[in-house]
Each structure stands twice: as C-alpha cells, then as structure tokens.
Short mmCIF file of C-alpha atoms in Angstrom, two decimals:
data_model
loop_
_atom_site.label_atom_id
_atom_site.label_comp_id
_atom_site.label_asym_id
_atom_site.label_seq_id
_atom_site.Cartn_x
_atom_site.Cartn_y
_atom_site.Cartn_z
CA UNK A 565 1.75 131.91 -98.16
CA UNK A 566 2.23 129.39 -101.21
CA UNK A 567 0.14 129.02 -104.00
CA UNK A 568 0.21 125.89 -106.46
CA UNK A 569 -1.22 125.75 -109.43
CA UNK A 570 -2.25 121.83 -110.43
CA UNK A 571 -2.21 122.33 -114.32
CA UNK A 572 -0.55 124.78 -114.15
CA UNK A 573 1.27 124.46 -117.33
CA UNK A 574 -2.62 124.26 -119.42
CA UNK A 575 -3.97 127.01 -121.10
CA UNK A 576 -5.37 129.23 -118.26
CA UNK A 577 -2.54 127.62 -115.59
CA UNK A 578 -0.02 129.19 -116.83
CA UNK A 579 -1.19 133.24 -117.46
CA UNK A 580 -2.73 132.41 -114.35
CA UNK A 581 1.06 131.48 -112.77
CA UNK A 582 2.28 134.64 -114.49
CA UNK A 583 0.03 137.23 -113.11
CA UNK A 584 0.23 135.76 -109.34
CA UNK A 585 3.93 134.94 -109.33
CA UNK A 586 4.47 138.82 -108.82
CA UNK A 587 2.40 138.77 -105.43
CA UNK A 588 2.59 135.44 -104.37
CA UNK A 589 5.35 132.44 -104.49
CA UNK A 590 3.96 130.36 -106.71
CA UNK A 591 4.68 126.94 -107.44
CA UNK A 592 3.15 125.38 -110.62
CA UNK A 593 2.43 121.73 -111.34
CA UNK A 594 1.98 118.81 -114.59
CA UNK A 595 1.62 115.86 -114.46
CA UNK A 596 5.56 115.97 -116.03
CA UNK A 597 7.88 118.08 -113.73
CA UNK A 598 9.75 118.80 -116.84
CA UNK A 599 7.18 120.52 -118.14
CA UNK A 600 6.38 122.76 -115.58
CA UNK A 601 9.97 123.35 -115.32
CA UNK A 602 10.31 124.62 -118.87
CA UNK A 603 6.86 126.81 -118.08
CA UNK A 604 8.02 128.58 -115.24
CA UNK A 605 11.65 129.40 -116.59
CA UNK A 606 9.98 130.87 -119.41
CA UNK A 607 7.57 132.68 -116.88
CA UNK A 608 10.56 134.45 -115.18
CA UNK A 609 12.49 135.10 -118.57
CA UNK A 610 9.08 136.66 -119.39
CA UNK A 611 8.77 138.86 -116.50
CA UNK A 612 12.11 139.67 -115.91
CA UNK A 613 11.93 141.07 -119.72
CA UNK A 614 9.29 143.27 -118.13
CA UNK A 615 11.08 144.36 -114.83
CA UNK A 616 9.17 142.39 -112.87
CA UNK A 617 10.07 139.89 -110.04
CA UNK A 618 8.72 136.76 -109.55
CA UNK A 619 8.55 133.39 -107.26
CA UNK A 620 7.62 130.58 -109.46
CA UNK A 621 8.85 127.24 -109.34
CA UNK A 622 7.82 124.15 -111.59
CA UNK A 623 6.99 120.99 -109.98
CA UNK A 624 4.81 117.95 -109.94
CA UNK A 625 1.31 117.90 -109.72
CA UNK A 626 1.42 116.02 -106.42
CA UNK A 627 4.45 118.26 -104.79
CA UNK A 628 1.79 121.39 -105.72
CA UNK A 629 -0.95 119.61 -103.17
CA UNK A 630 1.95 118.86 -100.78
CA UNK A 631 3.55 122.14 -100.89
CA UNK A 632 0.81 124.71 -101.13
CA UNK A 633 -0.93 126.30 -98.81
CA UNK A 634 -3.74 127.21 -101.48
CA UNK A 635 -4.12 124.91 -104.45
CA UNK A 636 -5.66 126.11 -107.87
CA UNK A 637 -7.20 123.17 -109.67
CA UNK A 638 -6.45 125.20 -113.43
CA UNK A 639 -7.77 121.55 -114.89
CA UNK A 640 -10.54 121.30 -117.33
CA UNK A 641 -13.84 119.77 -116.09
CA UNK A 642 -12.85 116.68 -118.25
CA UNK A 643 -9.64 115.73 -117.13
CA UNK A 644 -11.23 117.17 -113.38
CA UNK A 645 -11.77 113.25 -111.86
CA UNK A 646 -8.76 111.71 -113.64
CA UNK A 647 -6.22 114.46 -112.28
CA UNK A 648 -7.83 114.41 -108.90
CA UNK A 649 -8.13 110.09 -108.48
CA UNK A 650 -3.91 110.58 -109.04
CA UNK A 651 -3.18 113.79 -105.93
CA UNK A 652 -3.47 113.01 -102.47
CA UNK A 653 -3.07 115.31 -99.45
CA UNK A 654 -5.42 117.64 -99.44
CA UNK A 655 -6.47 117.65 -96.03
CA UNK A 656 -6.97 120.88 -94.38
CA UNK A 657 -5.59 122.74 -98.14
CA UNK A 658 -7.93 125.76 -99.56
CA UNK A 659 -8.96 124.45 -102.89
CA UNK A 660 -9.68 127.31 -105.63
CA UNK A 661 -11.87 125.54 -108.20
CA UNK A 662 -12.04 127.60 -111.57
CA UNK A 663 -13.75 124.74 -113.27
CA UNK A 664 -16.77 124.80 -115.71
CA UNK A 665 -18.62 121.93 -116.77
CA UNK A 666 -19.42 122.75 -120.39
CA UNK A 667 -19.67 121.61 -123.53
CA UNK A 668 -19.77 123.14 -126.82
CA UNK A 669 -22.83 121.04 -129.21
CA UNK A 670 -24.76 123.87 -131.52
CA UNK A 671 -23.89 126.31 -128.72
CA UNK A 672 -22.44 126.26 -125.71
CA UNK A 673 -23.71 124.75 -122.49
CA UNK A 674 -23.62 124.23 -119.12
CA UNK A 675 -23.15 120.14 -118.43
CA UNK A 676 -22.80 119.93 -114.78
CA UNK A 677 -22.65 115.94 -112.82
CA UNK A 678 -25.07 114.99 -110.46
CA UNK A 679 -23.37 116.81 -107.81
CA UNK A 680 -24.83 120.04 -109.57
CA UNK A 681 -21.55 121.36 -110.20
CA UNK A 682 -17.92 120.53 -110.50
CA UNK A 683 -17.24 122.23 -107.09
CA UNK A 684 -19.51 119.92 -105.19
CA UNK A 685 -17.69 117.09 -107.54
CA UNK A 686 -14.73 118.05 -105.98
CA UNK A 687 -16.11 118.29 -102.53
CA UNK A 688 -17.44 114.73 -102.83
CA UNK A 689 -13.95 113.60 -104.39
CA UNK A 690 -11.84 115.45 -101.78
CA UNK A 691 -11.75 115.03 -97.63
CA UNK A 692 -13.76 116.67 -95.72
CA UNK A 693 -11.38 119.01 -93.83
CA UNK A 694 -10.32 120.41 -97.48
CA UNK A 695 -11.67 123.86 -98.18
CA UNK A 696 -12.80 124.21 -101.21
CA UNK A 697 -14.21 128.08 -103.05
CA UNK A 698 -15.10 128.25 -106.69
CA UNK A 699 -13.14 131.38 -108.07
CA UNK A 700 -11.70 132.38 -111.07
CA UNK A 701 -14.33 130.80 -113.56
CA UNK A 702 -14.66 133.51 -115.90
CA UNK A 703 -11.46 135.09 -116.71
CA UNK A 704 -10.30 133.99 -120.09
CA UNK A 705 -6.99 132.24 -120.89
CA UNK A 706 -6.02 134.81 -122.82
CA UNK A 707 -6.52 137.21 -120.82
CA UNK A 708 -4.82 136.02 -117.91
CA UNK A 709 -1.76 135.88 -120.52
CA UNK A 710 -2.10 139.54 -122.24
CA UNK A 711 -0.03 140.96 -119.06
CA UNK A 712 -0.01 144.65 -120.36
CA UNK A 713 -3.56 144.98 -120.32
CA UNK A 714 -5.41 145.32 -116.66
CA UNK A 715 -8.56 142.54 -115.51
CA UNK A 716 -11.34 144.76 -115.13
CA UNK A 717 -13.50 142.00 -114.05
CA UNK A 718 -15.96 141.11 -111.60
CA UNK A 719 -15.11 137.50 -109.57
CA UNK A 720 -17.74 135.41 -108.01
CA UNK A 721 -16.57 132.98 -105.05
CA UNK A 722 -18.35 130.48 -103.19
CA UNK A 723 -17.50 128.36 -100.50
CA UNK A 724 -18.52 127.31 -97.49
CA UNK A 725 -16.06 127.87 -94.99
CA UNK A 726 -15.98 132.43 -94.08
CA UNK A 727 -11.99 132.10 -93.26
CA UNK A 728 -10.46 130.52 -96.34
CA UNK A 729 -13.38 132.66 -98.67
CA UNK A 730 -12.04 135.42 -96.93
CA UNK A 731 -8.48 134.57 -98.09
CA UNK A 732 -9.46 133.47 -101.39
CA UNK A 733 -10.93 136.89 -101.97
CA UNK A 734 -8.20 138.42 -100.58
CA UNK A 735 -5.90 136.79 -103.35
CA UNK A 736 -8.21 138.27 -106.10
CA UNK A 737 -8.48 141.35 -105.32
CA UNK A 738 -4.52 141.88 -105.38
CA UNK A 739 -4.28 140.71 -109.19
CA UNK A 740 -4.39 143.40 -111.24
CA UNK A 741 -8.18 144.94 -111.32
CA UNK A 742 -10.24 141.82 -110.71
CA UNK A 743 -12.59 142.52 -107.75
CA UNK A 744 -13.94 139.95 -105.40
CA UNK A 745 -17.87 139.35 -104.29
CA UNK A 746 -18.93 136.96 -102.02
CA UNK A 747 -21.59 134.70 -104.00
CA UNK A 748 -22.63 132.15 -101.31
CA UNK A 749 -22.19 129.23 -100.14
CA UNK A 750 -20.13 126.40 -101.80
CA UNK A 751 -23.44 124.83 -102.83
CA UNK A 752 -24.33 128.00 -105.32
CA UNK A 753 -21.36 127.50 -107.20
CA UNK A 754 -23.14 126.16 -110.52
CA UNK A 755 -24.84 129.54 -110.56
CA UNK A 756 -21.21 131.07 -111.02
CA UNK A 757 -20.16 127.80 -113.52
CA UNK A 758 -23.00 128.72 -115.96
CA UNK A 759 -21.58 131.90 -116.60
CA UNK A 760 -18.64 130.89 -119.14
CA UNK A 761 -20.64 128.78 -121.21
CA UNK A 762 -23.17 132.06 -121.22
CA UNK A 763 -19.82 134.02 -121.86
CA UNK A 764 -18.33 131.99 -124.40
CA UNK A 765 -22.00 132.30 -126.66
CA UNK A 766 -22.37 136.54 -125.97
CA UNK A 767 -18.71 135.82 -127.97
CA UNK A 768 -19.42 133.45 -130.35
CA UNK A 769 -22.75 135.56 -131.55
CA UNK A 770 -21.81 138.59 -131.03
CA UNK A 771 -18.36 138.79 -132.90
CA UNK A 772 -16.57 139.37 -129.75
CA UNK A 773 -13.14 137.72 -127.91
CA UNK A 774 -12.94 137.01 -124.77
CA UNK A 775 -16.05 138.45 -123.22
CA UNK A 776 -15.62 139.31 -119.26
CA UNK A 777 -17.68 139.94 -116.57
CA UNK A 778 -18.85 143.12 -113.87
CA UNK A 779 -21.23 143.21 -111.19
CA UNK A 780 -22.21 146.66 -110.08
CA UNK B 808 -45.18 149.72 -133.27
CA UNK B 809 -47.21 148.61 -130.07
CA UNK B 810 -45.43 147.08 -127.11
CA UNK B 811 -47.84 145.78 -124.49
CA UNK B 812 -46.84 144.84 -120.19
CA UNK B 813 -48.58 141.56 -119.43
CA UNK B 814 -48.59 141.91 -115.96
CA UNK B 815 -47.53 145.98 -116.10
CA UNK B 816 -49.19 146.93 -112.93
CA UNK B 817 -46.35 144.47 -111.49
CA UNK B 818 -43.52 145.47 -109.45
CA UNK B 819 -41.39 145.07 -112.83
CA UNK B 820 -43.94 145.73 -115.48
CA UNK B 821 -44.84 149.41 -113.74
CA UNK B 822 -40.70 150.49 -113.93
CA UNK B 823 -40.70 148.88 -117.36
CA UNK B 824 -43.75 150.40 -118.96
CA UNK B 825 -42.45 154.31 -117.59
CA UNK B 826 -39.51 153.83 -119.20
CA UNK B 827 -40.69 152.09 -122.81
CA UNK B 828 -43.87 154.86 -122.69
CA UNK B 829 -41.09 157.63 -123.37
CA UNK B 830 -40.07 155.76 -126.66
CA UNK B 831 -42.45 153.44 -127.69
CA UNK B 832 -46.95 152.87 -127.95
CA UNK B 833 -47.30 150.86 -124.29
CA UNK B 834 -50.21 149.59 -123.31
CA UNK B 835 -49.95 148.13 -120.27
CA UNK B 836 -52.23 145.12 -119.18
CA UNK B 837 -53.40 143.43 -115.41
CA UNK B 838 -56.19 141.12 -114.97
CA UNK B 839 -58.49 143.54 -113.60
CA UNK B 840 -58.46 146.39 -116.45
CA UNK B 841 -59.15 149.48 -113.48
CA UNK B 842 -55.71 148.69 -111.75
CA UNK B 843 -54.30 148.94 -115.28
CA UNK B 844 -55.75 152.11 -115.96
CA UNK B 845 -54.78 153.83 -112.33
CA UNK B 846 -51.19 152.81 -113.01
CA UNK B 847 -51.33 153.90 -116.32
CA UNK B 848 -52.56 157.50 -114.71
CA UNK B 849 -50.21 157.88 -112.56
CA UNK B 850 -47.55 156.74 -115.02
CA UNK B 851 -48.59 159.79 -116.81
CA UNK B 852 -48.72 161.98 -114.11
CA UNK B 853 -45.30 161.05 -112.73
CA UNK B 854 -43.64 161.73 -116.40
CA UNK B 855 -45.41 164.97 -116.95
CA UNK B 856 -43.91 166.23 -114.01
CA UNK B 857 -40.66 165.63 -115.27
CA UNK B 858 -41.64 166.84 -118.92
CA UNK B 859 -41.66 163.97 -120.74
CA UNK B 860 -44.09 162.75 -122.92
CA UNK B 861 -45.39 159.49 -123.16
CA UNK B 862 -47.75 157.17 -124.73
CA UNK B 863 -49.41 154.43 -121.95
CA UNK B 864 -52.70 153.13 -121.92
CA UNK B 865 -54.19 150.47 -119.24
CA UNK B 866 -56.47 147.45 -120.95
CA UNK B 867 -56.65 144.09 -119.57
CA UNK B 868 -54.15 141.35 -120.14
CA UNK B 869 -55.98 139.81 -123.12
CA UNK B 870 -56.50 143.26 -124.94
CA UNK B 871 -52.63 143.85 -124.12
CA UNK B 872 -51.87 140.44 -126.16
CA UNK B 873 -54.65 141.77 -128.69
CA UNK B 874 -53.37 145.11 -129.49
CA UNK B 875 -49.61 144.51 -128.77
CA UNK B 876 -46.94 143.72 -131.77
CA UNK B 877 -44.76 142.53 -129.04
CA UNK B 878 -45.66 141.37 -125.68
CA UNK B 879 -43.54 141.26 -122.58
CA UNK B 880 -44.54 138.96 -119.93
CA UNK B 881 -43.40 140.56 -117.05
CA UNK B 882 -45.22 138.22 -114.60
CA UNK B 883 -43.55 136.39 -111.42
CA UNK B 884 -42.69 132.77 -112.80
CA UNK B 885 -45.01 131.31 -110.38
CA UNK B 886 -48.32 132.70 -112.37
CA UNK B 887 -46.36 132.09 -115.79
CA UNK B 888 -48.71 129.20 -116.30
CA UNK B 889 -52.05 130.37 -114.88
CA UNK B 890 -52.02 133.42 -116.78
CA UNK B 891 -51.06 131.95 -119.52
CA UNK B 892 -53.82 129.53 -119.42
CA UNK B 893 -55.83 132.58 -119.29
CA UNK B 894 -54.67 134.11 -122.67
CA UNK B 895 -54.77 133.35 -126.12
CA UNK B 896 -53.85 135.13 -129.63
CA UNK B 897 -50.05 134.38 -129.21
CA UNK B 898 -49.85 133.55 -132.91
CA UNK B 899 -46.87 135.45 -135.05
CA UNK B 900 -46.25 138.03 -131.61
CA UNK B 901 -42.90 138.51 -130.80
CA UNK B 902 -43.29 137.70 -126.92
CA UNK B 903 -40.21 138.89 -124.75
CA UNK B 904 -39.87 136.61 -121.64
CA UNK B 905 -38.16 138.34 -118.90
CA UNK B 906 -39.15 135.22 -116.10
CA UNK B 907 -36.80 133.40 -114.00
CA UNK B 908 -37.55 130.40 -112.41
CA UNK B 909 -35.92 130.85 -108.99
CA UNK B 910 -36.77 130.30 -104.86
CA UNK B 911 -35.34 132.22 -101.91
CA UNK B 912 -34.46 128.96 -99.94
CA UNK B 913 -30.87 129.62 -97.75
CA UNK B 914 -29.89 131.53 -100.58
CA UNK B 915 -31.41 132.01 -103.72
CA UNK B 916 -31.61 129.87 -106.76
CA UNK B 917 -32.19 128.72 -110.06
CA UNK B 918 -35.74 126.25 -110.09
CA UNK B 919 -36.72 125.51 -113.78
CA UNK B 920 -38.93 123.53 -115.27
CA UNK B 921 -38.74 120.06 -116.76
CA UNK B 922 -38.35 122.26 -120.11
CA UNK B 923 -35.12 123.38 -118.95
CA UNK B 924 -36.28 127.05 -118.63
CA UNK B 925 -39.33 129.77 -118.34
CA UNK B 926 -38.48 130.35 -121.84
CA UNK B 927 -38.83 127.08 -123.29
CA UNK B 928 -41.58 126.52 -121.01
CA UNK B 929 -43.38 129.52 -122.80
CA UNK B 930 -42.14 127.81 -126.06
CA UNK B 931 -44.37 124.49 -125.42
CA UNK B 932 -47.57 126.54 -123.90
CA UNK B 933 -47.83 129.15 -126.95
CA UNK B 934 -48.93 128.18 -130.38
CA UNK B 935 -45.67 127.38 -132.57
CA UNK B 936 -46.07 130.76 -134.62
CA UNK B 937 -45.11 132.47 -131.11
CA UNK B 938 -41.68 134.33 -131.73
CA UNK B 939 -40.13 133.85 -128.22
CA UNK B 940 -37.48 135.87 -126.67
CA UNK B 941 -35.52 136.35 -123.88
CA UNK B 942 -34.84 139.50 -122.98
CA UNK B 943 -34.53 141.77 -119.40
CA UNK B 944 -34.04 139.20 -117.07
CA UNK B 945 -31.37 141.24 -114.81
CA UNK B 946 -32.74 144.70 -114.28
CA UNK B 947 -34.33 145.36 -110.88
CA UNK B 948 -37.47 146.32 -110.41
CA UNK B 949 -36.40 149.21 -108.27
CA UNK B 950 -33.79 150.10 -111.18
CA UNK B 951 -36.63 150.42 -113.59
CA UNK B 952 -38.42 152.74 -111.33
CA UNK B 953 -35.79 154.97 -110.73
CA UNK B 954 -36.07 157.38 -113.56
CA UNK B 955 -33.16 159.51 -112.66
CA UNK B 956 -30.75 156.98 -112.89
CA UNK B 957 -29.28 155.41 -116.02
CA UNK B 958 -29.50 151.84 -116.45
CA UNK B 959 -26.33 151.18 -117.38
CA UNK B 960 -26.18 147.07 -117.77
CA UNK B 961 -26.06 144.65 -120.51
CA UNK B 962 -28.70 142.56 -121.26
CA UNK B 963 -28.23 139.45 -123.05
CA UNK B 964 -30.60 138.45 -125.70
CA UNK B 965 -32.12 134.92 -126.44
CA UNK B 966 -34.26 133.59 -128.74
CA UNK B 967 -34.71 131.00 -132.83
CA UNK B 968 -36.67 133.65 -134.49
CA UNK B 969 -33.57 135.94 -135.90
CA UNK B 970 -35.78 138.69 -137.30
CA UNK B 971 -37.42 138.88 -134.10
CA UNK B 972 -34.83 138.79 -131.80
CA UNK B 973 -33.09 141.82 -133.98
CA UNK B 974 -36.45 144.14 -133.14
CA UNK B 975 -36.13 142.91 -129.28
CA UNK B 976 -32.29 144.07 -129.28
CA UNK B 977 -33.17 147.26 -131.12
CA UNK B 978 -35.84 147.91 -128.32
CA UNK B 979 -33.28 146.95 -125.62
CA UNK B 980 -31.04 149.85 -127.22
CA UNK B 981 -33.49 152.66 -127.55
CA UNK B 982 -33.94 152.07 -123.34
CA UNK B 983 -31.13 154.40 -121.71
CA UNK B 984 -27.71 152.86 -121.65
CA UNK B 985 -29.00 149.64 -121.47
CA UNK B 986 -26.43 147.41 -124.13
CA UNK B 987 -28.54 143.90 -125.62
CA UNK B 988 -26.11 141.42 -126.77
CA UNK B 989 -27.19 137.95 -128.92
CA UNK B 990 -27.07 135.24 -126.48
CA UNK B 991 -27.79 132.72 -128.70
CA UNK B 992 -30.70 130.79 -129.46
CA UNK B 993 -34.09 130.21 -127.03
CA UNK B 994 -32.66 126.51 -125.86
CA UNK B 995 -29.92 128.83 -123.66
CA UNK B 996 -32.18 130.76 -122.24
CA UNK B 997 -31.30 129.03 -118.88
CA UNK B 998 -27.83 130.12 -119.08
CA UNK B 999 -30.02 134.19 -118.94
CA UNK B 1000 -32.42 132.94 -116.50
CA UNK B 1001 -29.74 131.59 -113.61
CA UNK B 1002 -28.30 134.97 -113.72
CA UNK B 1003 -30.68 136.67 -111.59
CA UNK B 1004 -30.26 134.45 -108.48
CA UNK B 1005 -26.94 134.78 -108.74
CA UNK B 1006 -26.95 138.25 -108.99
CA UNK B 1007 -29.20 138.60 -105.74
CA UNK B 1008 -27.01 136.06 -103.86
CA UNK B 1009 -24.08 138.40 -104.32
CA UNK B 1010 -26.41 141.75 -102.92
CA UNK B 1011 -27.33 139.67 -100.23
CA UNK B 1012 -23.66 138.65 -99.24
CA UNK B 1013 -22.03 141.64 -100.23
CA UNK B 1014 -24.45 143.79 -98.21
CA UNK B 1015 -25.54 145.53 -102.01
CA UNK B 1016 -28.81 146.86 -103.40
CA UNK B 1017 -30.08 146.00 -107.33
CA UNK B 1018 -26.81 144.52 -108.10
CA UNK B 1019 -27.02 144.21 -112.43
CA UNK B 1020 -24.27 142.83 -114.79
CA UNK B 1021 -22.06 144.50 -117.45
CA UNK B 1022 -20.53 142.43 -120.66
CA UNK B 1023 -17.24 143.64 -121.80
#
C-alpha cells in the first residue's frame, strides 16, 4: 500500500512524511518535484541518523494522485481549491483530508464554505467514486516533526464509505501513539475541523504550544 | 460565595449540584420549588451516607438567580429561552452557560442560533451587566452522578468578563480532577459548544459510554 502526501513538502507534509515513511512507502508531492526531492533526501538522511528505515520518494503533486493508493491532502484550507483545480485522477483514491478552515482575526475561528466544511468542499470538487475521510486535523506541525517524542493523541475520522474509514484508521493507529475513533459520517466532519481553531486559542490563552487532543 | 443550579433538578444540574454542595453554598433551583427541595433531600441523604458534608438547599428558579453570586444554567437548550423569559435579576451575576445547541438527527449535531451560539444567545437576552461564561459543556450527566469516579477531563473556559471568568476557572478546579483552561473570549463559545455532539457521535460509533475530552 502507497501513501502520497500532496504538500507534502508544507509545514505539517513533511513531519507527517517522516513519521509514516517508517510503516508505509511513502511518496511525497509539490507542486516542484525538486522540492520534494530535496525534502525526502533530507527525510532519509534524517532517519537513517536515527537507525531507522524508510520508503520515501519525492515527486510531483500530480504523480502523488497517480501513484497512491491513499492520498493525504497536507494543503492549507487556502491554497485547498487552487491545488485541487491543478490534480486529476482521483477516481476510486482514499482521500485523507487534514484540512481546517480557519482564520486567525482577534482569535481564532472556524471559517468553513458553504459546503459546511472543507471535506464536503472536497467531496463536491472531487468524483464521486473518490473516498474521501477527514483525519489528522489536530496534530500539530510540530509535533509531527519532534520524532523522539510519542503522539499521545486522540484522532477523529469521518467518512462515509466503512471500508476505506476502516483503512484510514488502520493507518493511524500504527503511528506512534495516536489512536483512532470513528466520528461519523463524512458529513460531521466540521464538528472535527472546529477543533484546531478551539486548539490553537486553549494555546494562545493559556501560555501553552501545541495543545493536543484525547477522547476517553 | 453562593452558586445556584437553574434547572438543578435536571438530569445535569442534579450530578452538578452533589458535586459543587461538597465545596461550595448550592442552592439548587426548578420551576416548581417542591421538586427542588426533594432533590435537594435526597442530595443530602445520598452524601451523608458517604460522609460528606454538604451545603444544598432547593428554592425556585427565580430565588436561585436571587440568592446566587453565580448562576449556572444547566437547562436543555431547547427551554434556554422560555425560562429565561421567565427570570429576571441577571444584572452583575456571573452566569456560567453550560448549553449546547445540538439535534440527534442521523447523527448528532451542532444547531445554533442566528447569534452564533447558546452563549451569545444568553449574551443578547440578559441585561448587559450579565458576566457570561462558558463553562462545563462536556461532562456527562451520568459522569456527574457518579460520585465514585473522578472526573478527570478538561474543560475549556469562555467568556469577555476576565475577572469573572478567573472565579469560573477557580470553581472548575476545586471540582475533582476536572482541569479549566481559558478558551478565549464569549464570541468562541461555539468552538465549546460543537464539542459535545462530537463527542457523542464518537460514543455512538465507537460503541462508548460518557465519552469526555482531555487538553494536553
């Protein structure tokens, strides 16, 4: 099984590329090959410092949706239409969408399109056959990055189709200590979106970095 | 200082006013003052037999917003506005809203007002000296009730008034392991308020029972 990462070479793309290129091959994408290139061999220089192996290659954007079995879109909500308008081929893919619709104005908030939320943004945007899940929205960039310390977090996912969930969930659960929970259907995901921007102010007001999240 | 249960003969106010009664002056309000009073006695009873003392009285809901320093409306958000309309004497309280605007539909989910959310719905219908906070919007009722177990969860903490929202953490605190963090100000309340659908969309998929959220 192959997992892309489109942005992969952005903020949380990359610690994201890290942590799963020693489970899963990875390949990681830009929007310049080069870069992603230069990201990955400093990945593996990174991990074989550590004694760790890894499968991580550095490719286009478009190659990651052509190559991948699961694609990660590790884009922020922003650049979420204008990265998506340029891939094609996502017919039949699992999509992973870690995207929050947020903005920061006196505090931080949740700014979602009409859709409701970006995952049913991207399910309007994408074909119909592609299987999207929301996942991953709540583990810091940083943290993804700081590979000596463990993820003791809680992750959401939504989606509406049981088999690629199931998969998706399977995928968390292997990285480090995250831990999967079902959260519903694809249509719930802006209740799992709204929790960064909620994240982000605990942070900001509280004197905190990088606050995570656990269900229990 | 006097905290008073709008709505304590409720399935949350009961659980919350056994537990505050141990630390705090409760008195515990419901429209019809006898119902009050019986809960109240049995609230009593049930912590005598376990040796603790307490201090828990049953009034009505007016007499709770009378007498009360700081009023928790622990009423379902579909009677927010009807017993609101009901009371008056809101001015300088500090009034802790732990409401969220939500529907079972498929799955549940987050249903606010034109405001934005219960809180800032609270905000318009209370006189402008009100000191509104949000506060206790993820414990369980049955969690409340359960007086052997810790409640070991985070609660995030909303609200303009600074002073205010410093006594509602402090309160949050003295309640067994329960941890308040600053949330921010009342206007991201909603971010608080979507947590609790959320939170019983992942019981209900994950097959789990009072499923409440850590910070860390």
């Amino acid at each position: 099984m192959k997992i892309g990462i489109v942005g992969g070479t952005g903020d949380i793309g990359e610690g994201m590329a890290l942590r799963l290129s020693t489970q899963f091959d990875v390949i990681v994408g830009s929007r310049e090959k080069d870069k992603a290139e230069a990201t990955c061999e400093f990945g593996i220089e990174t991990l074989k410092k550590r004694g760790q192996k890894c499968s991580l290659t550095g490719v286009s954007n478009q190659q990651v949706v052509d190559g991948a079995d699961i694609v990660i879109l590790a884009i922020p909500y922003k650049h979420l239409i204008g990265t998506l308008d340029t891939l094609c081929g996502f017919e039949e893919k699992i999509v992973i969408s870690p995207v929050n619709p947020m903005e920061k104005r006196d505090f931080f908030t949740f700014t979602p399109p009409p859709e409701g939320s970006a995952a049913l943004l991207i399910k309007r945007l994408l074909p119909p056959s592609a299987r999207i899940c929301t996942a991953f929205n709540t583990i810091a960039a940083n943290r993804w990055k700081l590979l000596d310390e463990e993820l003791s977090y809680s992750v959401p996912v939504c989606g509406d189709d049981d088999s690629a969930k199931l998969q998706v969930m399977e995928i968390v659960n292997r990285i480090s200590k995250l831990h999967a929970f079902n959260a519903g259907p694809l249509a719930t995901s802006h209740l799992v979106e709204c929790l960064t921007p909620l994240l982000l102010n605990i942070a900001r007001y509280n004197k905190m970095k990088d606050v995570g999240i656990q269900f229990h």
